[in-house]
mmCIF file of C-alpha atoms in Angstrom:
data_model
loop_
_atom_site.group_PDB
_atom_site.id
_atom_site.type_symbol
_atom_site.label_atom_id
_atom_site.label_comp_id
_atom_site.label_asym_id
_atom_site.label_seq_id
_atom_site.Cartn_x
_atom_site.Cartn_y
_atom_site.Cartn_z
ATOM 1 C CA MET A 199 36.510 -9.959 19.306
ATOM 2 C CA GLU A 200 34.755 -8.150 16.552
ATOM 3 C CA LEU A 201 32.457 -10.840 16.098
ATOM 4 C CA GLU A 202 31.512 -10.683 19.883
ATOM 5 C CA ARG A 203 31.030 -7.348 20.047
ATOM 6 C CA ASP A 204 28.908 -6.938 16.965
ATOM 7 C CA ALA A 205 26.646 -9.836 18.877
ATOM 8 C CA ALA A 206 26.631 -7.894 22.212
ATOM 9 C CA LEU A 207 25.914 -4.876 20.282
ATOM 10 C CA TYR A 208 22.678 -6.349 18.332
ATOM 11 C CA ALA A 209 21.351 -8.034 21.964
ATOM 12 C CA CYS A 210 21.752 -4.614 23.579
ATOM 13 C CA LYS A 211 19.843 -3.028 20.429
ATOM 14 C CA GLU A 212 16.565 -5.679 20.946
ATOM 15 C CA TYR A 213 16.775 -5.369 24.713
ATOM 16 C CA ALA A 214 17.042 -1.627 24.724
ATOM 17 C CA SER A 215 14.189 -1.231 22.062
ATOM 18 C CA ARG A 216 11.675 -3.013 24.938
ATOM 19 C CA SER A 217 13.204 -1.879 28.287
ATOM 20 C CA GLN A 218 13.769 1.810 29.576
ATOM 21 C CA ASP A 219 15.701 0.334 32.591
ATOM 22 C CA VAL A 220 18.066 -1.796 29.910
ATOM 23 C CA CYS A 221 18.733 1.932 28.561
ATOM 24 C CA ARG A 222 19.638 3.218 31.492
ATOM 25 C CA THR A 223 22.109 0.842 32.028
ATOM 26 C CA VAL A 224 23.855 0.515 28.807
ATOM 27 C CA VAL A 225 23.745 4.084 27.530
ATOM 28 C CA PRO A 226 26.748 5.347 29.785
ATOM 29 C CA LYS A 227 28.952 2.597 28.677
ATOM 30 C CA LEU A 228 27.855 3.448 24.646
ATOM 31 C CA LYS A 229 28.586 7.033 25.402
ATOM 32 C CA GLU A 230 31.781 6.051 26.516
ATOM 33 C CA LEU A 231 32.694 4.236 23.642
ATOM 34 C CA ILE A 232 31.312 6.470 21.120
ATOM 35 C CA SER A 233 33.427 9.385 22.637
ATOM 36 C CA SER A 234 36.846 7.204 22.540
ATOM 37 C CA LEU A 235 39.507 8.187 20.003
ATOM 38 C CA SER A 236 40.003 4.805 19.718
ATOM 39 C CA SER A 237 36.906 3.763 18.648
ATOM 40 C CA THR A 238 36.431 3.283 14.478
ATOM 41 C CA GLU A 239 33.953 4.787 12.508
ATOM 42 C CA THR A 240 32.230 1.733 11.972
ATOM 43 C CA LEU A 241 31.661 0.940 15.468
ATOM 44 C CA LYS A 242 30.415 4.627 16.273
ATOM 45 C CA ILE A 243 27.900 3.873 13.458
ATOM 46 C CA LYS A 244 26.737 0.427 14.946
ATOM 47 C CA ILE A 245 26.380 2.104 18.307
ATOM 48 C CA LEU A 246 24.071 4.991 16.829
ATOM 49 C CA GLY A 247 22.357 2.092 15.345
ATOM 50 C CA VAL A 248 21.249 1.111 18.814
ATOM 51 C CA PHE A 249 20.757 4.626 19.542
ATOM 52 C CA GLN A 250 18.023 5.006 16.878
ATOM 53 C CA ASN A 251 15.978 1.818 18.554
ATOM 54 C CA MET A 252 15.930 2.713 22.041
ATOM 55 C CA LYS A 253 12.961 3.014 24.280
ATOM 56 C CA TYR A 254 13.749 6.580 26.185
ATOM 57 C CA ASP A 255 12.987 8.000 29.282
ATOM 58 C CA ILE A 256 13.523 11.735 29.889
ATOM 59 C CA GLU A 257 16.733 11.279 31.377
ATOM 60 C CA THR A 258 18.637 8.754 28.530
ATOM 61 C CA ALA A 259 16.836 11.052 26.002
ATOM 62 C CA GLY A 260 19.032 13.997 27.642
ATOM 63 C CA VAL A 261 22.173 12.025 27.512
ATOM 64 C CA VAL A 262 22.093 10.698 24.209
ATOM 65 C CA LYS A 263 20.653 13.902 22.738
ATOM 66 C CA GLU A 264 23.404 16.073 24.310
ATOM 67 C CA LEU A 265 26.076 13.175 22.857
ATOM 68 C CA CYS A 266 24.577 13.326 19.637
ATOM 69 C CA VAL A 267 24.411 17.236 19.264
ATOM 70 C CA GLY A 268 28.270 17.409 20.192
ATOM 71 C CA VAL A 269 29.015 14.887 17.646
ATOM 72 C CA ILE A 270 27.549 17.152 14.901
ATOM 73 C CA GLN A 271 29.216 20.292 16.064
ATOM 74 C CA GLU A 272 32.430 18.177 15.890
ATOM 75 C CA GLN A 273 31.766 18.109 11.982
ATOM 76 C CA ASN A 274 32.462 14.056 11.840
ATOM 77 C CA THR A 275 31.892 12.159 8.690
ATOM 78 C CA GLU A 276 28.473 12.396 6.509
ATOM 79 C CA GLN A 277 27.432 8.756 7.787
ATOM 80 C CA ILE A 278 28.205 9.316 11.615
ATOM 81 C CA THR A 279 26.150 12.740 11.018
ATOM 82 C CA VAL A 280 23.448 11.430 9.464
ATOM 83 C CA GLY A 281 23.158 8.005 12.374
ATOM 84 C CA CYS A 282 23.447 11.203 14.892
ATOM 85 C CA LEU A 283 20.220 13.044 12.912
ATOM 86 C CA HIS A 284 18.247 9.876 12.665
ATOM 87 C CA VAL A 285 18.942 9.444 16.545
ATOM 88 C CA LEU A 286 17.903 12.640 17.319
ATOM 89 C CA THR A 287 14.693 12.373 15.008
ATOM 90 C CA HIS A 288 13.972 9.191 17.382
ATOM 91 C CA ILE A 289 14.133 11.264 20.691
ATOM 92 C CA VAL A 290 11.997 13.913 19.631
ATOM 93 C CA VAL A 291 9.172 11.894 18.174
ATOM 94 C CA SER A 292 8.905 9.101 21.004
ATOM 95 C CA THR A 293 9.618 11.746 23.875
ATOM 96 C CA LEU A 294 8.884 15.119 22.746
ATOM 97 C CA TYR A 295 12.089 16.074 24.850
ATOM 98 C CA SER A 296 13.965 19.106 23.632
ATOM 99 C CA ILE A 297 11.933 19.973 20.626
ATOM 100 C CA LYS A 298 13.264 23.615 19.799
ATOM 101 C CA GLU A 299 16.566 22.729 19.857
ATOM 102 C CA ILE A 300 16.681 19.307 17.738
ATOM 103 C CA MET A 301 14.463 20.762 15.353
ATOM 104 C CA SER A 302 16.755 23.694 14.966
ATOM 105 C CA ILE A 303 19.561 21.561 14.734
ATOM 106 C CA ILE A 304 17.864 18.944 11.706
ATOM 107 C CA PHE A 305 17.002 22.265 9.626
ATOM 108 C CA SER A 306 20.449 23.447 10.079
ATOM 109 C CA CYS A 307 21.804 20.375 8.515
ATOM 110 C CA LEU A 308 19.058 20.872 6.044
ATOM 111 C CA THR A 309 19.789 24.240 4.830
ATOM 112 C CA GLU A 310 23.445 24.810 5.637
ATOM 113 C CA ASP A 311 25.385 21.698 5.446
ATOM 114 C CA MET A 312 26.844 21.214 1.833
ATOM 115 C CA ARG A 313 26.988 17.775 1.969
ATOM 116 C CA GLY A 314 24.210 15.932 0.005
ATOM 117 C CA ASN A 315 23.784 12.828 2.144
ATOM 118 C CA VAL A 316 23.345 15.120 5.478
ATOM 119 C CA ARG A 317 20.918 17.312 3.711
ATOM 120 C CA ASP A 318 19.039 14.199 2.297
ATOM 121 C CA ALA A 319 19.064 12.653 5.707
ATOM 122 C CA ALA A 320 17.929 15.589 7.119
ATOM 123 C CA PHE A 321 14.718 15.956 4.770
ATOM 124 C CA LEU A 322 13.976 12.095 5.633
ATOM 125 C CA CYS A 323 13.881 13.445 9.412
ATOM 126 C CA VAL A 324 11.709 16.170 8.368
ATOM 127 C CA GLU A 325 9.401 13.994 6.719
ATOM 128 C CA ASN A 326 9.182 11.332 9.363
ATOM 129 C CA ILE A 327 8.524 13.855 12.048
ATOM 130 C CA THR A 328 5.811 15.312 9.481
ATOM 131 C CA LEU A 329 4.226 11.694 9.363
ATOM 132 C CA GLN A 330 4.381 10.778 13.404
ATOM 133 C CA GLN A 331 4.203 14.129 14.861
ATOM 134 C CA PRO A 332 3.213 16.693 12.406
ATOM 135 C CA GLU A 333 2.011 19.064 15.411
ATOM 136 C CA LEU A 334 5.864 19.732 16.033
ATOM 137 C CA ILE A 335 6.347 21.572 12.872
ATOM 138 C CA THR A 336 6.282 25.325 13.124
ATOM 139 C CA GLU A 337 5.355 28.331 10.816
ATOM 140 C CA ASN A 338 8.944 29.178 10.369
ATOM 141 C CA GLU A 339 9.937 25.704 9.296
ATOM 142 C CA VAL A 340 7.075 25.744 6.860
ATOM 143 C CA GLN A 341 8.525 28.724 5.234
ATOM 144 C CA ILE A 342 11.910 27.222 5.166
ATOM 145 C CA LEU A 343 10.635 24.376 3.145
ATOM 146 C CA VAL A 344 8.591 26.644 0.939
ATOM 147 C CA ASP A 345 12.143 28.879 0.250
ATOM 148 C CA ILE A 346 14.139 26.181 -0.076
ATOM 149 C CA GLN A 347 12.832 25.345 -3.752
ATOM 150 C CA HIS A 348 13.955 21.552 -3.715
ATOM 151 C CA HIS A 349 11.567 18.669 -4.578
ATOM 152 C CA LYS A 350 12.115 16.830 -1.270
ATOM 153 C CA GLY A 351 10.983 19.650 0.816
ATOM 154 C CA SER A 352 7.919 20.137 -1.870
ATOM 155 C CA ARG A 353 7.271 16.464 -0.813
ATOM 156 C CA VAL A 354 7.492 17.126 2.991
ATOM 157 C CA LEU A 355 4.693 20.036 2.420
ATOM 158 C CA SER A 356 2.551 17.550 0.475
ATOM 159 C CA LYS A 357 2.372 15.257 3.301
ATOM 160 C CA LEU A 358 1.880 18.054 5.606
ATOM 161 C CA ALA A 359 -1.195 18.723 3.937
ATOM 162 C CA LYS A 360 -2.713 15.561 4.597
ATOM 163 C CA THR A 361 -2.135 15.950 8.358
ATOM 164 C CA PRO A 362 -4.184 17.685 10.915
ATOM 165 C CA SER A 363 -1.296 20.549 10.783
ATOM 166 C CA LYS A 364 -2.314 21.361 7.349
ATOM 167 C CA SER A 365 -3.349 24.985 8.470
ATOM 168 C CA LEU A 366 0.128 25.548 8.932
ATOM 169 C CA LEU A 367 -0.126 25.964 4.941
ATOM 170 C CA THR A 368 -1.988 29.379 4.583
ATOM 171 C CA ASP A 369 -3.532 31.230 1.707
ATOM 172 C CA GLN A 370 -0.140 32.915 1.805
ATOM 173 C CA VAL A 371 2.227 30.117 1.784
ATOM 174 C CA LEU A 372 0.218 28.515 -0.901
ATOM 175 C CA LYS A 373 0.256 31.710 -3.038
ATOM 176 C CA GLU A 374 3.881 31.707 -2.597
ATOM 177 C CA LEU A 375 4.218 28.077 -4.022
ATOM 178 C CA PHE A 376 1.861 28.478 -6.642
ATOM 179 C CA ASP A 377 4.311 31.373 -7.863
ATOM 180 C CA LYS A 378 7.359 29.084 -8.278
ATOM 181 C CA LEU A 379 5.311 26.207 -9.897
ATOM 182 C CA SER A 380 6.737 27.448 -13.569
ATOM 183 C CA ASP A 381 10.317 27.816 -12.239
ATOM 184 C CA CYS A 382 10.550 24.264 -10.134
ATOM 185 C CA PRO A 383 12.206 21.098 -11.397
ATOM 186 C CA LEU A 384 9.028 19.046 -12.771
ATOM 187 C CA ASN A 385 8.943 16.776 -9.619
ATOM 188 C CA SER A 386 9.024 19.841 -7.118
ATOM 189 C CA ALA A 387 6.271 21.374 -9.510
ATOM 190 C CA VAL A 388 4.267 17.898 -9.026
ATOM 191 C CA SER A 389 4.441 17.835 -5.718
ATOM 192 C CA ILE A 390 3.758 21.909 -5.291
ATOM 193 C CA TYR A 391 0.607 20.947 -7.897
ATOM 194 C CA GLN A 392 -0.746 18.058 -5.524
ATOM 195 C CA ILE A 393 -0.984 20.408 -2.436
ATOM 196 C CA CYS A 394 -2.463 23.322 -3.910
ATOM 197 C CA CYS A 395 -5.264 20.719 -5.584
ATOM 198 C CA ASN A 396 -5.609 19.471 -1.687
ATOM 199 C CA MET A 397 -5.895 23.109 -0.513
ATOM 200 C CA MET A 398 -7.139 25.579 -3.370
ATOM 201 C CA HIS A 399 -10.186 26.135 -5.220
ATOM 202 C CA HIS A 400 -9.803 24.132 -8.875
ATOM 203 C CA GLN A 401 -10.354 27.456 -10.826
ATOM 204 C CA SER A 402 -7.030 28.610 -8.981
ATOM 205 C CA THR A 403 -4.972 25.496 -10.277
ATOM 206 C CA GLN A 404 -6.514 24.988 -13.255
ATOM 207 C CA VAL A 405 -4.107 27.299 -14.994
ATOM 208 C CA TYR A 406 -1.173 24.790 -14.239
ATOM 209 C CA PHE A 407 -2.623 21.558 -15.336
ATOM 210 C CA TYR A 408 -2.360 21.135 -19.081
ATOM 211 C CA PRO A 409 1.306 22.592 -18.977
ATOM 212 C CA LEU A 410 2.345 20.479 -16.118
ATOM 213 C CA LEU A 411 0.829 17.290 -17.515
ATOM 214 C CA LEU A 412 2.569 17.884 -20.965
ATOM 215 C CA GLN A 413 5.959 18.041 -19.414
ATOM 216 C CA ALA A 414 5.406 15.052 -17.578
ATOM 217 C CA ILE A 415 4.236 13.395 -20.830
ATOM 218 C CA GLN A 416 7.076 14.548 -22.532
ATOM 219 C CA SER A 417 9.438 13.151 -19.908
ATOM 220 C CA ASP A 418 7.680 9.458 -20.352
ATOM 221 C CA ASP A 419 7.285 9.749 -16.631
ATOM 222 C CA ILE A 420 4.197 7.767 -16.287
ATOM 223 C CA LYS A 421 3.860 8.214 -12.376
ATOM 224 C CA LEU A 422 4.257 11.863 -12.450
ATOM 225 C CA VAL A 423 1.243 11.901 -15.387
ATOM 226 C CA ARG A 424 -0.836 9.343 -12.692
ATOM 227 C CA THR A 425 -0.142 12.232 -10.013
ATOM 228 C CA ILE A 426 -1.124 14.777 -11.934
ATOM 229 C CA LEU A 427 -4.335 13.095 -13.352
ATOM 230 C CA ILE A 428 -5.494 11.466 -9.574
ATOM 231 C CA SER A 429 -4.289 15.414 -8.324
ATOM 232 C CA PHE A 430 -6.810 16.805 -10.802
ATOM 233 C CA SER A 431 -9.892 14.531 -10.509
ATOM 234 C CA ARG A 432 -9.613 14.339 -6.915
ATOM 235 C CA GLN A 433 -9.930 18.139 -6.798
ATOM 236 C CA ILE A 434 -12.866 18.328 -9.002
ATOM 237 C CA SER A 435 -14.720 15.334 -7.474
ATOM 238 C CA ARG A 436 -14.822 17.214 -4.268
ATOM 239 C CA THR A 437 -17.111 20.169 -5.502
ATOM 240 C CA LYS A 438 -20.537 19.517 -4.861
ATOM 241 C CA ARG A 439 -21.605 20.789 -8.392
ATOM 242 C CA SER A 440 -20.746 19.866 -11.892
ATOM 243 C CA VAL A 441 -17.949 22.590 -13.338
ATOM 244 C CA SER A 442 -16.854 23.735 -16.610
ATOM 245 C CA ILE A 443 -13.346 22.285 -17.589
ATOM 246 C CA GLU A 444 -11.865 22.666 -20.850
ATOM 247 C CA THR A 445 -11.649 19.004 -21.979
ATOM 248 C CA ALA A 446 -10.479 19.618 -25.686
ATOM 249 C CA PRO A 447 -6.346 19.649 -24.804
ATOM 250 C CA LEU A 448 -6.990 16.271 -23.117
ATOM 251 C CA PHE A 449 -9.113 14.790 -25.985
ATOM 252 C CA SER A 450 -6.328 15.872 -28.415
ATOM 253 C CA LEU A 451 -3.719 14.237 -26.294
ATOM 254 C CA LEU A 452 -5.602 10.928 -26.465
ATOM 255 C CA LYS A 453 -4.904 10.980 -30.472
ATOM 256 C CA THR A 454 -1.390 11.080 -29.920
ATOM 257 C CA CYS A 455 -0.242 9.870 -26.259
ATOM 258 C CA SER A 456 1.000 6.210 -25.650
ATOM 259 C CA LEU A 457 -0.634 3.801 -24.471
ATOM 260 C CA PRO A 458 0.078 3.904 -20.885
ATOM 261 C CA VAL A 459 -0.691 7.622 -20.645
ATOM 262 C CA PHE A 460 -3.925 6.864 -22.693
ATOM 263 C CA ILE A 461 -5.124 4.702 -20.234
ATOM 264 C CA GLU A 462 -4.501 7.272 -17.620
ATOM 265 C CA ILE A 463 -6.282 9.988 -18.969
ATOM 266 C CA CYS A 464 -9.515 7.814 -20.191
ATOM 267 C CA TYR A 465 -9.311 6.534 -16.287
ATOM 268 C CA CYS A 466 -9.476 10.625 -15.467
ATOM 269 C CA LEU A 467 -12.261 11.032 -17.528
ATOM 270 C CA SER A 468 -14.534 8.313 -16.338
ATOM 271 C CA SER A 469 -13.801 9.055 -12.356
ATOM 272 C CA LEU A 470 -15.383 13.126 -13.704
ATOM 273 C CA LYS A 471 -18.422 11.800 -15.692
ATOM 274 C CA ASP A 472 -20.729 13.511 -13.440
ATOM 275 C CA LYS A 473 -18.332 16.650 -12.871
ATOM 276 C CA ILE A 474 -17.467 17.748 -16.468
ATOM 277 C CA THR A 475 -20.437 19.896 -17.839
ATOM 278 C CA ARG A 476 -18.424 19.676 -21.430
ATOM 279 C CA ASP A 477 -18.693 16.306 -22.898
ATOM 280 C CA MET A 478 -16.974 14.501 -25.766
ATOM 281 C CA GLU A 479 -18.644 15.931 -29.044
ATOM 282 C CA SER A 480 -18.790 13.993 -32.364
ATOM 283 C CA ARG A 481 -16.241 15.175 -33.773
ATOM 284 C CA ASP A 482 -13.928 14.353 -30.777
ATOM 285 C CA ILE A 483 -15.366 10.731 -31.126
ATOM 286 C CA THR A 484 -14.747 9.952 -34.314
ATOM 287 C CA SER A 485 -11.216 11.515 -34.880
ATOM 288 C CA ILE A 486 -10.109 9.612 -31.845
ATOM 289 C CA ILE A 487 -11.375 6.329 -32.596
ATOM 290 C CA SER A 488 -10.155 6.598 -35.919
ATOM 291 C CA VAL A 489 -6.310 6.594 -35.018
ATOM 292 C CA CYS A 490 -6.720 3.885 -31.908
ATOM 293 C CA GLU A 491 -5.413 0.949 -32.020
ATOM 294 C CA VAL A 492 -7.047 -2.107 -30.360
ATOM 295 C CA GLU A 493 -5.698 -1.636 -27.241
ATOM 296 C CA LYS A 494 -6.182 2.195 -26.748
ATOM 297 C CA GLY A 495 -9.560 1.607 -28.811
ATOM 298 C CA CYS A 496 -10.965 -0.709 -25.889
ATOM 299 C CA TYR A 497 -10.500 1.714 -23.402
ATOM 300 C CA PHE A 498 -11.759 4.560 -25.314
ATOM 301 C CA THR A 499 -15.002 2.030 -25.902
ATOM 302 C CA LYS A 500 -15.309 1.907 -22.213
ATOM 303 C CA LEU A 501 -15.040 5.612 -21.666
ATOM 304 C CA LEU A 502 -17.445 6.512 -24.270
ATOM 305 C CA LEU A 503 -20.175 3.731 -22.445
ATOM 306 C CA VAL A 504 -19.161 5.938 -19.413
ATOM 307 C CA SER A 505 -20.250 8.790 -20.518
ATOM 308 C CA TYR A 506 -22.941 7.738 -22.968
ATOM 309 C CA THR A 507 -25.969 8.630 -20.890
ATOM 310 C CA ARG A 508 -25.020 12.410 -20.290
ATOM 311 C CA SER A 509 -24.530 12.848 -23.916
ATOM 312 C CA SER A 510 -26.986 14.070 -26.236
ATOM 313 C CA GLU A 511 -29.228 12.334 -28.775
ATOM 314 C CA ALA A 512 -26.899 13.082 -31.790
ATOM 315 C CA THR A 513 -23.726 12.088 -29.931
ATOM 316 C CA GLN A 514 -25.422 8.765 -28.521
ATOM 317 C CA GLU A 515 -25.877 7.687 -32.000
ATOM 318 C CA VAL A 516 -22.438 8.268 -32.959
ATOM 319 C CA ILE A 517 -21.106 6.819 -29.851
ATOM 320 C CA ARG A 518 -23.006 3.450 -30.972
ATOM 321 C CA GLN A 519 -22.125 3.739 -34.571
ATOM 322 C CA GLN A 520 -18.559 3.696 -33.400
ATOM 323 C CA ILE A 521 -18.639 1.287 -30.949
ATOM 324 C CA ARG A 522 -20.218 -1.073 -33.933
ATOM 325 C CA GLN A 523 -17.544 -0.635 -36.177
ATOM 326 C CA PHE A 524 -14.912 -0.918 -33.345
ATOM 327 C CA VAL A 525 -16.547 -4.262 -32.174
ATOM 328 C CA GLY A 526 -16.551 -5.379 -36.107
ATOM 329 C CA GLY A 527 -12.447 -4.936 -36.039
ATOM 330 C CA LEU A 528 -12.551 -6.835 -32.635
ATOM 331 C CA GLU A 529 -14.631 -9.618 -34.311
ATOM 332 C CA ALA A 530 -12.122 -10.029 -37.185
ATOM 333 C CA SER A 531 -9.142 -10.625 -34.728
ATOM 334 C CA LYS A 532 -11.116 -13.203 -32.227
ATOM 335 C CA SER A 533 -10.640 -10.362 -29.214
ATOM 336 C CA VAL A 534 -13.292 -12.284 -27.720
ATOM 337 C CA TRP A 535 -12.118 -11.416 -24.394
ATOM 338 C CA LYS A 536 -12.103 -7.816 -24.898
ATOM 339 C CA LEU A 537 -15.527 -7.765 -26.116
ATOM 340 C CA TYR A 538 -16.755 -9.411 -23.033
ATOM 341 C CA CYS A 539 -15.239 -6.659 -21.074
ATOM 342 C CA ILE A 540 -16.775 -4.006 -23.497
ATOM 343 C CA LEU A 541 -20.329 -5.965 -22.716
ATOM 344 C CA ARG A 542 -19.796 -5.800 -18.936
ATOM 345 C CA VAL A 543 -19.029 -1.727 -19.051
ATOM 346 C CA ALA A 544 -22.171 -1.298 -21.404
ATOM 347 C CA LEU A 545 -24.620 -3.438 -19.157
ATOM 348 C CA THR A 546 -22.900 -1.623 -15.974
ATOM 349 C CA ASN A 547 -23.956 1.829 -17.735
ATOM 350 C CA CYS A 548 -27.258 0.497 -19.146
ATOM 351 C CA VAL A 549 -26.537 0.968 -22.840
ATOM 352 C CA TYR A 550 -28.661 -1.860 -23.625
ATOM 353 C CA SER A 551 -28.819 -1.282 -27.605
ATOM 354 C CA VAL A 552 -24.802 -1.635 -27.656
ATOM 355 C CA ALA A 553 -24.820 -4.743 -25.208
ATOM 356 C CA GLU A 554 -27.549 -6.311 -27.086
ATOM 357 C CA HIS A 555 -25.015 -5.950 -30.237
ATOM 358 C CA ILE A 556 -22.054 -7.542 -28.440
ATOM 359 C CA VAL A 557 -24.201 -10.212 -27.066
ATOM 360 C CA GLY A 558 -25.229 -11.129 -30.688
ATOM 361 C CA VAL A 559 -21.534 -11.199 -31.625
ATOM 362 C CA LEU A 560 -20.498 -13.203 -28.662
ATOM 363 C CA THR A 561 -23.457 -15.716 -29.431
ATOM 364 C CA ASP A 562 -22.164 -16.377 -33.240
ATOM 365 C CA TYR A 563 -18.616 -16.808 -32.016
ATOM 366 C CA SER A 564 -20.135 -19.626 -29.677
ATOM 367 C CA THR A 565 -22.071 -21.500 -32.371
ATOM 368 C CA ASP A 566 -19.639 -20.987 -35.314
ATOM 369 C CA PRO A 567 -17.376 -24.154 -35.417
ATOM 370 C CA LYS A 568 -14.386 -22.246 -37.202
ATOM 371 C CA HIS A 569 -13.869 -20.239 -33.823
ATOM 372 C CA THR A 570 -12.598 -22.592 -31.306
ATOM 373 C CA THR A 571 -11.632 -19.290 -28.677
ATOM 374 C CA SER A 572 -13.896 -20.416 -25.651
ATOM 375 C CA LEU A 573 -16.113 -17.686 -24.291
ATOM 376 C CA PRO A 574 -14.962 -16.718 -20.291
ATOM 377 C CA PRO A 575 -17.243 -17.882 -17.796
#
């Protein structure tokens, strides 16, 4: 019996997702089943799954909306309440029916319901609405997300900042968010920083860049490190002229950070080569490359080559000397592929003196019978 019922619900779900006529036919029966005292929680959840996939018209949307609102108000179990929230989200996104009431219910669950799964589901519903119908979000609801101080609220706002409704993030809202950066958990702080980088001038957000980056490095979360660096570099890249940025702390981090963080910082600095007015000085280069093992040294060498043409003549000479020394170390370890990759970067950035030296090394490799390593094609 249960197997047949599950098969019928599955078929109903598939047909109802394609036809409004089927919806009008099955909704009264499904409503009767979900309202019955004899129906189990498992059956109700499966019925809500059907409601989440229906192709609604206004009539059926109204019937199902009233049913779900009633179920939520009856303080049902977490799973049933979560299912109802997803149904209401589907209705408001697909039909724009009863927008004010449905949004009020979702935000009420988000702010007032103490059950963790229900709050998480409400955040997910708001996020889906933001992605699919951002114009449904109002200023009051943005303020609620700002006041909540929850990393999922910050994540919703960061998605809103990328939609046509980003105008809801007014200067006042951004200032409130920015003022909360120092008191937020790291995930929330990074999300807020991302929003502010999208919407504010770099001089306003730069004060939190290094403290946040240090926290992310200490937490050993490479995804957060990458997010901070990408947000920072994109914000700088959008400016129409070169900007003055204090890069010394980044150079200091290169001496002590792990390889994944080292790679991310090198990529960030490489992407900003035409925007930063202060490049590495000779002492930066010497001190960093002296503590680099082979893997870090390869990435740092590529960074030096990218910044070569913008450096002073004295710094260029230091770069050439340091790269020759590093290449000598690679020669000893037979790292032919690494040499080839550095050669490509040197040629791409027109650093022909370094490229000529590497070609000489590779030529010696290919002609020396002691070296059996084959050159890349």
